[in-house]
Short mmCIF file of C-alpha atoms and ligand atoms in Angstrom, two decimals:
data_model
loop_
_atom_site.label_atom_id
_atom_site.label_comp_id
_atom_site.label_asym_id
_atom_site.label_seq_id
_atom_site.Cartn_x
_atom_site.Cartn_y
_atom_site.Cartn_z
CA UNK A 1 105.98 76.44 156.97
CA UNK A 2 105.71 76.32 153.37
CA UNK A 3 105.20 73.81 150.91
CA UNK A 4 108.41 72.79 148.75
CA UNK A 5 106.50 73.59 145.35
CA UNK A 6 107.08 77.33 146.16
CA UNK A 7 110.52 77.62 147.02
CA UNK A 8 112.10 79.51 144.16
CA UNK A 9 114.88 81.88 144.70
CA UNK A 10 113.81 84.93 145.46
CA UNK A 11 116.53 87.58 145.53
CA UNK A 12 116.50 89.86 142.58
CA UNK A 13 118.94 89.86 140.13
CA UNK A 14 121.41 91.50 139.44
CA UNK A 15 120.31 93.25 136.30
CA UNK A 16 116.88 94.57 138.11
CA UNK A 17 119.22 95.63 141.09
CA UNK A 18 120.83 97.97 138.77
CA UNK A 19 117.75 98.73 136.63
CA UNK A 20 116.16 99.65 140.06
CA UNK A 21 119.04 101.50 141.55
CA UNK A 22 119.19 103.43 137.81
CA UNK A 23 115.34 104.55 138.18
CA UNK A 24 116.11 105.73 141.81
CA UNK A 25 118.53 108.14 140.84
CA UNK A 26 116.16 109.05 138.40
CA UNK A 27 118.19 108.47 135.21
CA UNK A 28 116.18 107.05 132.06
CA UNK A 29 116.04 103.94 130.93
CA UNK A 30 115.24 102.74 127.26
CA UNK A 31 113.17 99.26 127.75
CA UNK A 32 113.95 97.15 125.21
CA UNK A 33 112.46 94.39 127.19
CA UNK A 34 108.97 95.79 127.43
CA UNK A 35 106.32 93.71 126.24
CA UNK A 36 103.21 95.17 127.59
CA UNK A 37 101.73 96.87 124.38
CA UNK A 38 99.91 99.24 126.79
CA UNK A 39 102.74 100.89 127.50
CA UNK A 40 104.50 101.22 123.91
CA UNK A 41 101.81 104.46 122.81
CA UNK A 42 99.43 102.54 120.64
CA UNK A 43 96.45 104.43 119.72
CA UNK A 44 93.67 102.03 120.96
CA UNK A 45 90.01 102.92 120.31
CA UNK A 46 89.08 103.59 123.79
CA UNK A 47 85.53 104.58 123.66
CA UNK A 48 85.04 101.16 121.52
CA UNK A 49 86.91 99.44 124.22
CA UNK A 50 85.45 100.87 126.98
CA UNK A 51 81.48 101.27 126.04
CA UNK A 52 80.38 97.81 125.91
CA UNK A 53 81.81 97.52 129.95
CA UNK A 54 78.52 99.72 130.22
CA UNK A 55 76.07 97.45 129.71
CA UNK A 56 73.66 97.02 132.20
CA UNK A 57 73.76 93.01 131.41
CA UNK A 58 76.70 93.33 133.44
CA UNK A 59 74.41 94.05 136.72
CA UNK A 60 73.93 90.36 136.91
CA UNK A 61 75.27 87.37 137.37
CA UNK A 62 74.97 84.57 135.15
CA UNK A 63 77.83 82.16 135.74
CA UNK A 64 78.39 79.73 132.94
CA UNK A 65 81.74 77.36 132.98
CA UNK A 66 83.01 77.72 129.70
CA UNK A 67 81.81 81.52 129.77
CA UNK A 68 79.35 83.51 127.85
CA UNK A 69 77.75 81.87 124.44
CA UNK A 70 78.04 85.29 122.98
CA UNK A 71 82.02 85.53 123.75
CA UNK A 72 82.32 81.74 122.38
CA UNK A 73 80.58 82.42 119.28
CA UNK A 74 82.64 85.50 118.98
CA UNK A 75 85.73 83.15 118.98
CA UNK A 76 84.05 80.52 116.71
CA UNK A 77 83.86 83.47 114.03
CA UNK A 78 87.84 84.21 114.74
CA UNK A 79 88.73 80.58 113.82
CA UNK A 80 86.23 81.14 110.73
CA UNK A 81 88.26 83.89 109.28
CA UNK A 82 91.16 81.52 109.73
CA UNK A 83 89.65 78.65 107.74
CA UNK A 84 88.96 76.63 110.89
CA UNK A 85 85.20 75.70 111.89
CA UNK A 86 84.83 75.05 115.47
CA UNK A 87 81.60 73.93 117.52
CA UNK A 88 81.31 77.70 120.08
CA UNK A 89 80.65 74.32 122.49
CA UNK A 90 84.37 73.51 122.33
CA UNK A 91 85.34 76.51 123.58
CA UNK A 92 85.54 77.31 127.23
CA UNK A 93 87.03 80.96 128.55
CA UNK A 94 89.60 81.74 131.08
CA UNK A 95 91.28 84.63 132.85
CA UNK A 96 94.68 84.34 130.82
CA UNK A 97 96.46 81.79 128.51
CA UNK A 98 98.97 81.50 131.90
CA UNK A 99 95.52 80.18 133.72
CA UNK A 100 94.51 77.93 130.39
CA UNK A 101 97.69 75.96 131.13
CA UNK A 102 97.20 75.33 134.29
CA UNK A 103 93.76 73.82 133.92
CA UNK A 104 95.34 71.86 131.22
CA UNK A 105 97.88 70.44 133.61
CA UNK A 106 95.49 69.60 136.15
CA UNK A 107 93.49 67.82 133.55
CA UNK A 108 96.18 65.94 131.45
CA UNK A 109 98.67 65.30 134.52
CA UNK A 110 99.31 63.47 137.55
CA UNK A 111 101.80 64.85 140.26
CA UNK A 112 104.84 63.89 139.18
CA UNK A 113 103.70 63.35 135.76
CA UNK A 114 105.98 65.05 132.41
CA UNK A 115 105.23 67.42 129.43
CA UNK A 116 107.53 68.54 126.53
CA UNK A 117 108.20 72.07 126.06
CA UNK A 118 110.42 73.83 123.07
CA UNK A 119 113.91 75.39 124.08
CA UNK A 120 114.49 78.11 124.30
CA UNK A 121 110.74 79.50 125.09
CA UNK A 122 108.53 81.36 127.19
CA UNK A 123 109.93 81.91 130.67
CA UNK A 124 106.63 80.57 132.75
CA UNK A 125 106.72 77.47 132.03
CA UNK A 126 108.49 76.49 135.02
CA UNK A 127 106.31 78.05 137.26
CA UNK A 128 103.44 76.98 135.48
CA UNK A 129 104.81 73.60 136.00
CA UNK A 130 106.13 73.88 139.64
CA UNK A 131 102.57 75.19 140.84
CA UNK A 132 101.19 72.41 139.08
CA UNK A 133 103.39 69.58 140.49
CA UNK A 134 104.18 68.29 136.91
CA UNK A 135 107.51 67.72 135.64
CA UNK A 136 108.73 69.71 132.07
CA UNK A 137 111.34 68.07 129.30
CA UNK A 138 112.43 70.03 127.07
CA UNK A 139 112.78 69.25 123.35
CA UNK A 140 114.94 71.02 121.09
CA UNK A 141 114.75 74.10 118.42
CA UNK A 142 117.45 74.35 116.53
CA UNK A 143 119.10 77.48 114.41
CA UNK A 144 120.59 76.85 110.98
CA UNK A 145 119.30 80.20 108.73
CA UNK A 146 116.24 79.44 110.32
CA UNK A 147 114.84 77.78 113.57
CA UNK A 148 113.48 74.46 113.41
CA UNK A 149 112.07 71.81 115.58
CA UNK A 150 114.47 69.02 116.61
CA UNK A 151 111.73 66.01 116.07
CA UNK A 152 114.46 63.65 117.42
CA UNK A 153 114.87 65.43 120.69
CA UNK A 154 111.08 65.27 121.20
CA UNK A 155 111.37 61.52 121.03
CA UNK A 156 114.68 61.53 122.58
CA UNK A 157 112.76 63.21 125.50
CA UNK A 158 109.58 60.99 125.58
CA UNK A 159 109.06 58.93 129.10
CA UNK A 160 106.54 56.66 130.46
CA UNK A 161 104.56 59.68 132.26
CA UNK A 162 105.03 62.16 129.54
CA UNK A 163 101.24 62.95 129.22
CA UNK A 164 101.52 66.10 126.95
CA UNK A 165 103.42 67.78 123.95
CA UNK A 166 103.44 71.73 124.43
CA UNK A 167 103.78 73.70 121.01
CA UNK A 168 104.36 77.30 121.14
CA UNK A 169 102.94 78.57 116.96
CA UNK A 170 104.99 81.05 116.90
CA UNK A 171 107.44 80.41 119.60
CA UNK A 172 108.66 83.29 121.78
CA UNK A 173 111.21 84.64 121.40
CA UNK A 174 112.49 82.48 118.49
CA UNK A 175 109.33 83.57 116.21
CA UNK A 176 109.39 80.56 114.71
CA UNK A 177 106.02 78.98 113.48
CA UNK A 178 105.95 74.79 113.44
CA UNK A 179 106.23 73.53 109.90
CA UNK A 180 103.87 70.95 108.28
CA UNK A 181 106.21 68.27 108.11
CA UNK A 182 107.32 69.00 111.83
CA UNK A 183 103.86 68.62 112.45
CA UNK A 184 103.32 64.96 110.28
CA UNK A 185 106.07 63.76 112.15
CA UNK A 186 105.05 64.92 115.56
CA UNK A 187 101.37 64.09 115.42
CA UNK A 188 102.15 60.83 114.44
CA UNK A 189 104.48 60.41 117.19
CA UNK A 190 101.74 62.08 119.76
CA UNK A 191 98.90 59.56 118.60
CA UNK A 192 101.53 56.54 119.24
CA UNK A 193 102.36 57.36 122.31
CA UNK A 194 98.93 58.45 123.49
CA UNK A 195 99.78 62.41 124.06
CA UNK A 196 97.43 65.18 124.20
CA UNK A 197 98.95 68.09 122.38
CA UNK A 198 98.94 71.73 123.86
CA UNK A 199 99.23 74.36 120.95
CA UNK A 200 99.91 78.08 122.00
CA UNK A 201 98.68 80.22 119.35
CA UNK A 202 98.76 83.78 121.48
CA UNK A 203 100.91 85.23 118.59
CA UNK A 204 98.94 83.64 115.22
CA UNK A 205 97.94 86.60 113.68
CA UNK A 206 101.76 88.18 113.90
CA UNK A 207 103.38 86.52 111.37
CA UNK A 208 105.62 88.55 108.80
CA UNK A 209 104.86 87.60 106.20
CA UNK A 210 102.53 84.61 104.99
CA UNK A 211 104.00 80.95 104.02
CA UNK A 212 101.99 78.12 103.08
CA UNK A 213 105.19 75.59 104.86
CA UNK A 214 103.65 76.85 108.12
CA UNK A 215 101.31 74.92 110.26
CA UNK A 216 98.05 77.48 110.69
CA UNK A 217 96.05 77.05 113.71
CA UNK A 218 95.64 73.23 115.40
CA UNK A 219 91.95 73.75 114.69
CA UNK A 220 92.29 74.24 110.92
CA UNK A 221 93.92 70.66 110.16
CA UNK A 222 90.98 68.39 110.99
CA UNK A 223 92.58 66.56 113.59
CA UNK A 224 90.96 63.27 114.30
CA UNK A 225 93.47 61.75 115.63
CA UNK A 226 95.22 63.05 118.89
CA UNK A 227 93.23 65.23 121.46
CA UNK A 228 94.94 68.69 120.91
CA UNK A 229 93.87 72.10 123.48
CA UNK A 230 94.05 75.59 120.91
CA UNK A 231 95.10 78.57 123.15
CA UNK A 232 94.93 82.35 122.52
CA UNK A 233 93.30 85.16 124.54
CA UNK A 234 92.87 89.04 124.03
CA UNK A 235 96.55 90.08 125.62
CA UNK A 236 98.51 89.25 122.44
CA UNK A 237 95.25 89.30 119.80
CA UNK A 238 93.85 92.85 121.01
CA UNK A 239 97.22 93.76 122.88
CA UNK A 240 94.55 94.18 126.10
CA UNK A 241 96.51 92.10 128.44
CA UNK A 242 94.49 94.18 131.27
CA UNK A 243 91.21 92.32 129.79
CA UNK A 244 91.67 89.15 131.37
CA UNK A 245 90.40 87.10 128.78
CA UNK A 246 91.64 84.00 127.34
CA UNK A 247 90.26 80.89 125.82
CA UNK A 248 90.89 77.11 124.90
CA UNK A 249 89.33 75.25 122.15
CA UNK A 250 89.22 71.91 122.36
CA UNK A 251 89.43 69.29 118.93
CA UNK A 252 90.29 65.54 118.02
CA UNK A 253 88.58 62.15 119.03
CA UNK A 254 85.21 62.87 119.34
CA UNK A 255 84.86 61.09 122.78
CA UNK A 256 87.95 62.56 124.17
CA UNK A 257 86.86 65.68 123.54
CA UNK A 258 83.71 65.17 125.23
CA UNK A 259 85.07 63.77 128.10
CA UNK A 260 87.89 66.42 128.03
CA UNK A 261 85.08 69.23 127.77
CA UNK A 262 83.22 67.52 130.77
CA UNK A 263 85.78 67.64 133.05
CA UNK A 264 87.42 71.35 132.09
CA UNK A 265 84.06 72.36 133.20
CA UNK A 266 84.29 71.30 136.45
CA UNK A 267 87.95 72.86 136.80
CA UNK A 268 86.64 76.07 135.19
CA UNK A 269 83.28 76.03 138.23
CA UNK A 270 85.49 75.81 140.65
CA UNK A 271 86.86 79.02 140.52
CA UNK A 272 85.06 80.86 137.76
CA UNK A 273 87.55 83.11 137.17
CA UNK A 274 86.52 85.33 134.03
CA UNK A 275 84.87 88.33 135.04
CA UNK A 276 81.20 89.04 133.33
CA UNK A 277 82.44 92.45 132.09
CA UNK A 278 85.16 91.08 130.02
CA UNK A 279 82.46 88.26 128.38
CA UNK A 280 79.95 90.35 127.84
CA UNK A 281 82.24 92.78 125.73
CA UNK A 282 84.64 90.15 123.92
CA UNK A 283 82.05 90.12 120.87
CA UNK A 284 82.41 93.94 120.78
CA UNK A 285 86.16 93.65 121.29
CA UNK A 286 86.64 90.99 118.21
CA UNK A 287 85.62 93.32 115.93
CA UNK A 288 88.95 95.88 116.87
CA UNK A 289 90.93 92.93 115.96
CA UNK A 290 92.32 95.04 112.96
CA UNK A 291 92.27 98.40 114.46
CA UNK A 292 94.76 97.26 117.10
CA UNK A 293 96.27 93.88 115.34
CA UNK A 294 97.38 96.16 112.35
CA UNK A 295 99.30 98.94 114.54
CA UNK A 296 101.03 96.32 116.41
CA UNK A 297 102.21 94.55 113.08
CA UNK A 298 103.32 97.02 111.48
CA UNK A 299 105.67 98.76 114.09
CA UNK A 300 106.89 95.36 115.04
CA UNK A 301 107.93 95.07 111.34
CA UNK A 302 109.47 98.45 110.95
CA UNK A 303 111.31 98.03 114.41
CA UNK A 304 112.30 94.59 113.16
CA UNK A 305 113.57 95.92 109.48
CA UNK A 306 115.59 98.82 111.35
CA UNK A 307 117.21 96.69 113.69
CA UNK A 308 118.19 94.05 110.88
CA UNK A 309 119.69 96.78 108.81
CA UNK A 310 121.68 98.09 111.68
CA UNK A 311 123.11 94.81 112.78
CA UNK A 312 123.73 93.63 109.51
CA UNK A 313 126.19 97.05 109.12
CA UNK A 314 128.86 95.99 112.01
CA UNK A 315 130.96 93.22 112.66
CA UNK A 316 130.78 90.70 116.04
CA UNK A 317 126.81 89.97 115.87
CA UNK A 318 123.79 89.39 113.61
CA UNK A 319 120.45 89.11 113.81
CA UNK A 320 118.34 85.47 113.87
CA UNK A 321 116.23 84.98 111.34
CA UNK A 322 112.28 84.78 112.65
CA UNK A 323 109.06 84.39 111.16
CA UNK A 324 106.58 86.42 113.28
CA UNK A 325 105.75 87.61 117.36
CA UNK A 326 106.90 90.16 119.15
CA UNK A 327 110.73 89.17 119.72
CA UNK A 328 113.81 89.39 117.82
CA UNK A 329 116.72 87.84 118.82
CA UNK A 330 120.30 89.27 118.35
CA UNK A 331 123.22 86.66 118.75
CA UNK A 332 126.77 87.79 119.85
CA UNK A 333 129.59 86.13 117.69
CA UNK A 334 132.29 87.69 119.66
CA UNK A 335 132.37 85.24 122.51
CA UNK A 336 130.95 88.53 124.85
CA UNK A 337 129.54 87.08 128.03
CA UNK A 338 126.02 87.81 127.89
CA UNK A 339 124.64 89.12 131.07
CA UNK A 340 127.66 91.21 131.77
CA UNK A 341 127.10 92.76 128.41
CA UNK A 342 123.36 92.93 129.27
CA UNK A 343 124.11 94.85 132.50
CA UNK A 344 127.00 97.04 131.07
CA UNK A 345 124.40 98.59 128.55
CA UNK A 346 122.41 98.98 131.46
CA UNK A 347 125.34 100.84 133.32
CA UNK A 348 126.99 102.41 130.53
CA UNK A 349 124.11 102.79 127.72
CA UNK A 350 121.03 103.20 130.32
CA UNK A 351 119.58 100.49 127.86
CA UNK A 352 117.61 97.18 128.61
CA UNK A 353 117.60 93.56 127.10
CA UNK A 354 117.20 90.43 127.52
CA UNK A 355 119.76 87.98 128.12
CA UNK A 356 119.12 84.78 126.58
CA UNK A 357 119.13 82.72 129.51
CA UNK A 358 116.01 84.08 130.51
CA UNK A 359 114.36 82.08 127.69
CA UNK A 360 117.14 79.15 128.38
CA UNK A 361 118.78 79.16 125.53
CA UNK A 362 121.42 76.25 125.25
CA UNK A 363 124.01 78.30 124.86
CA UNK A 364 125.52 81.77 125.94
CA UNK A 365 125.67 84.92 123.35
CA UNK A 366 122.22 86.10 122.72
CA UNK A 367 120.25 89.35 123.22
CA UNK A 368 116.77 89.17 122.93
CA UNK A 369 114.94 92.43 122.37
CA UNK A 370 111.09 93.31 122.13
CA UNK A 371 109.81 94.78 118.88
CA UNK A 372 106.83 96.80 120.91
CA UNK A 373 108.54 99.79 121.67
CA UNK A 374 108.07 103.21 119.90
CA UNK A 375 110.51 103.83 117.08
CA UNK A 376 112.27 106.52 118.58
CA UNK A 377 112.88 104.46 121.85
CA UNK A 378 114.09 101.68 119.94
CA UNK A 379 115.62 103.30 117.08
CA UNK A 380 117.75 104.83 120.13
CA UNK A 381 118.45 102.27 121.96
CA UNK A 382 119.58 99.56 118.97
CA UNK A 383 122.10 102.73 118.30
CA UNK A 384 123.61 102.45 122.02
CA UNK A 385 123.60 98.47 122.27
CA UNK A 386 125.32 98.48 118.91
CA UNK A 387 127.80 101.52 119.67
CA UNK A 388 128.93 99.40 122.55
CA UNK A 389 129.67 96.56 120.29
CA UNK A 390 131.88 98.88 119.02
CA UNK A 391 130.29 99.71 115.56
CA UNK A 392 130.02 103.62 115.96
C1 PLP B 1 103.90 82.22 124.19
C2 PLP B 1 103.08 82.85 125.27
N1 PLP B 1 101.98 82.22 125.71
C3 PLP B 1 101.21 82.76 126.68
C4 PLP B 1 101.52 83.98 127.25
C5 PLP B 1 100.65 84.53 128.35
O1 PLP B 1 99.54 85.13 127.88
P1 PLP B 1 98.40 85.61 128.91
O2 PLP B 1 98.61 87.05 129.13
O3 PLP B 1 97.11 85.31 128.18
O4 PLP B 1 98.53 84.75 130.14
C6 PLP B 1 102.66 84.66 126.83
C7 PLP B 1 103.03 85.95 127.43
O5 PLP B 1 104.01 86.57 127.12
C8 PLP B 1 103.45 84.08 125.81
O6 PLP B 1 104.57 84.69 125.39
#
């Protein structure tokens, strides 16, 4: 009855079983997983949010495939302020980074057809690519006082129908932006081999700190040379994941890009999925970007300093180093078995994580924890998950 590109497992895990069966009973739980900023008490400027969805302009319809001028030139000005200058005619708007990919894939790949993606990363990809009916190799980050890309595994993992080279700036959960010389080496390798390059920005503006190693936005570095896709939308930039608003900018050969532009426009018409209310207000929205952007920075840092502090006090785990995002990533040195750890602190501690193998992570032995919670919630629970390890 249905078609074989849908059958994932289904049956729920074991740690939302017990996550579930904990909230029936009606005992608390302290979500270190959550990642929806609209839940961790942010104080967003709701009447700016919410006045420009007023507007009478949104009484009509106007559909446009790559979206409102006004939104695009709104982005344009974004890329500006990060030394980039991009052509609001090489930007086309969709409903959510998530849908951006999958316009990508339909444009870049055949069924059947391959694209790289870092390990450990962002859990979708595999649906993205299963709904898609492309194929996804992984290439390699690598951990030594700091993550880095494994250039040799990206080659390693190169194939006829590899049509695409996925780079997550900063990764989640690692946090780790690409470096320039990653980049030298791996645009060099894309425009051999004739790959487009996909580069997920979503979590630009969150870095920790600033370092001029790191590899800014795709759009900023002029690149003539291999046809390269910039995503971000409002979910991560504003923390308004209820928006629906996302974007890709398109840069490199000038008559790829064309072409490229031509045909995401038909994709885009055929479903035209960005509502007019969320266009018309974008523009209005941009100009929160520090209101919002600066909250979520700076209680991901403190959350981030406390939890280094407290791991670096006890024996049996530490914390990886990152650069920026939302994540941090806690490894366990005492050969604990990771999910069974993960779903005694839900048992015992009434406390939720991440184990790594959600973000396939070559090995076992790692925790990976949101920094978006309030400070008392994850002040509280970093205190349980670490009593457990034994260090109260
Ligand atoms: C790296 C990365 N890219 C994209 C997304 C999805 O963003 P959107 O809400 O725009 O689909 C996420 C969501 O967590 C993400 O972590």
């Amino acid at each position: 009855m249905f078609a074989s590109r849908t059958n994932w497992p289904t049956a729920v895990n074991e740690l939302t079983r017990r996550v579930r069966e904990r909230r029936e009973r009606g005992l608390p739980i302290l979500d270190l997983t959550e990642s929806n900023p609209t839940r961790c008490a942010f104080e967003y400027p709701g009447e700016a949010i919410l006045a420009p969805l007023l507007s009478p302009e949104n009484l009509r319809y106007e559909p446009s495939p790559r979206g409102a001028r006004a939104a695009r030139e709104a982005i344009a000005g974004y890329y500006a302020e990060h030394g980039a200058s991009v052509d609001p005619e090489h930007i086309l708007l969709t409903a959510s980074t998530s849908e951006a990919y999958a316009f990508l894939f339909r444009l870049l790949a055949d069924p059947g057809d391959r694209l790289l993606v870092p390990r450990p990363s962002y859990p979708l990809f595999g649906f993205l690519a299963d709904l898609n009916d492309v194929r996804i190799d992984t290439y390699r980050l690598v951990y030594h006082e700091g993550w880095r890309i494994d250039v040799e595994s990206v080659r390693g993992a190169l194939q006829p129908t590899t049509r695409a080279l996925i780079l997550v700036n900063p990764n989640n959960p690692t946090g780790s932006f690409v470096k320039r010389c990653e980049w030298e080496l791996l645009r060099t390798f894309c425009a051999e081999h004739h790959l487009a390059v996909i580069s997920d920005e979503v979590f630009l503006d969150y870095a920790y700190a600033k370092d001029s190693e790191r590899l800014g936005t795709l759009l900023r570095e002029g690149e003539d040379e291999v046809l390269t896709f910039v995503l971000s939308g409002v979910s991560k930039l504003l923390g308004l994941p209820q928006m629906k608003l996302a974007w890709i900018a398109v840069t490199g050969p000038k008559a790829l890009v064309h072409e490229a532009l031509l045909r995401l426009e038909i994709i885009s018409d055929t479903y035209l999925s960005v509502s007019t209310p969320a266009q018309q207000a974008l523009p209005h929205w941009m100009m929160l970007r520090e209101t919002i952007g600066r909250q979520i920075r700076e209680r991901v840092k403190a959350n981030w300093e406390y939890l280094r502090e407290s791991v670096a006090r006890i024996e049996g785990c530490r914390c990886l180093e990152a650069e920026g995002g939302w994540y941090a990533i806690v490894q366990l040195l005492d050969a604990r078995d990771e999910e069974a750890f993960a779903l005694e602190l839900v048992e015992q501690e009434g406390v939720l994580v991440h184990p790594g193998y959600f973000f396939e992570f070559e090995e076992e032995g790692y925790l990976v924890l949101s920094l978006l919670p309030p400070p008392e919630v994850f002040q509280e629970g970093v205190r349980r998950i670490l009593r457990r390890m034994g260090g109260e």
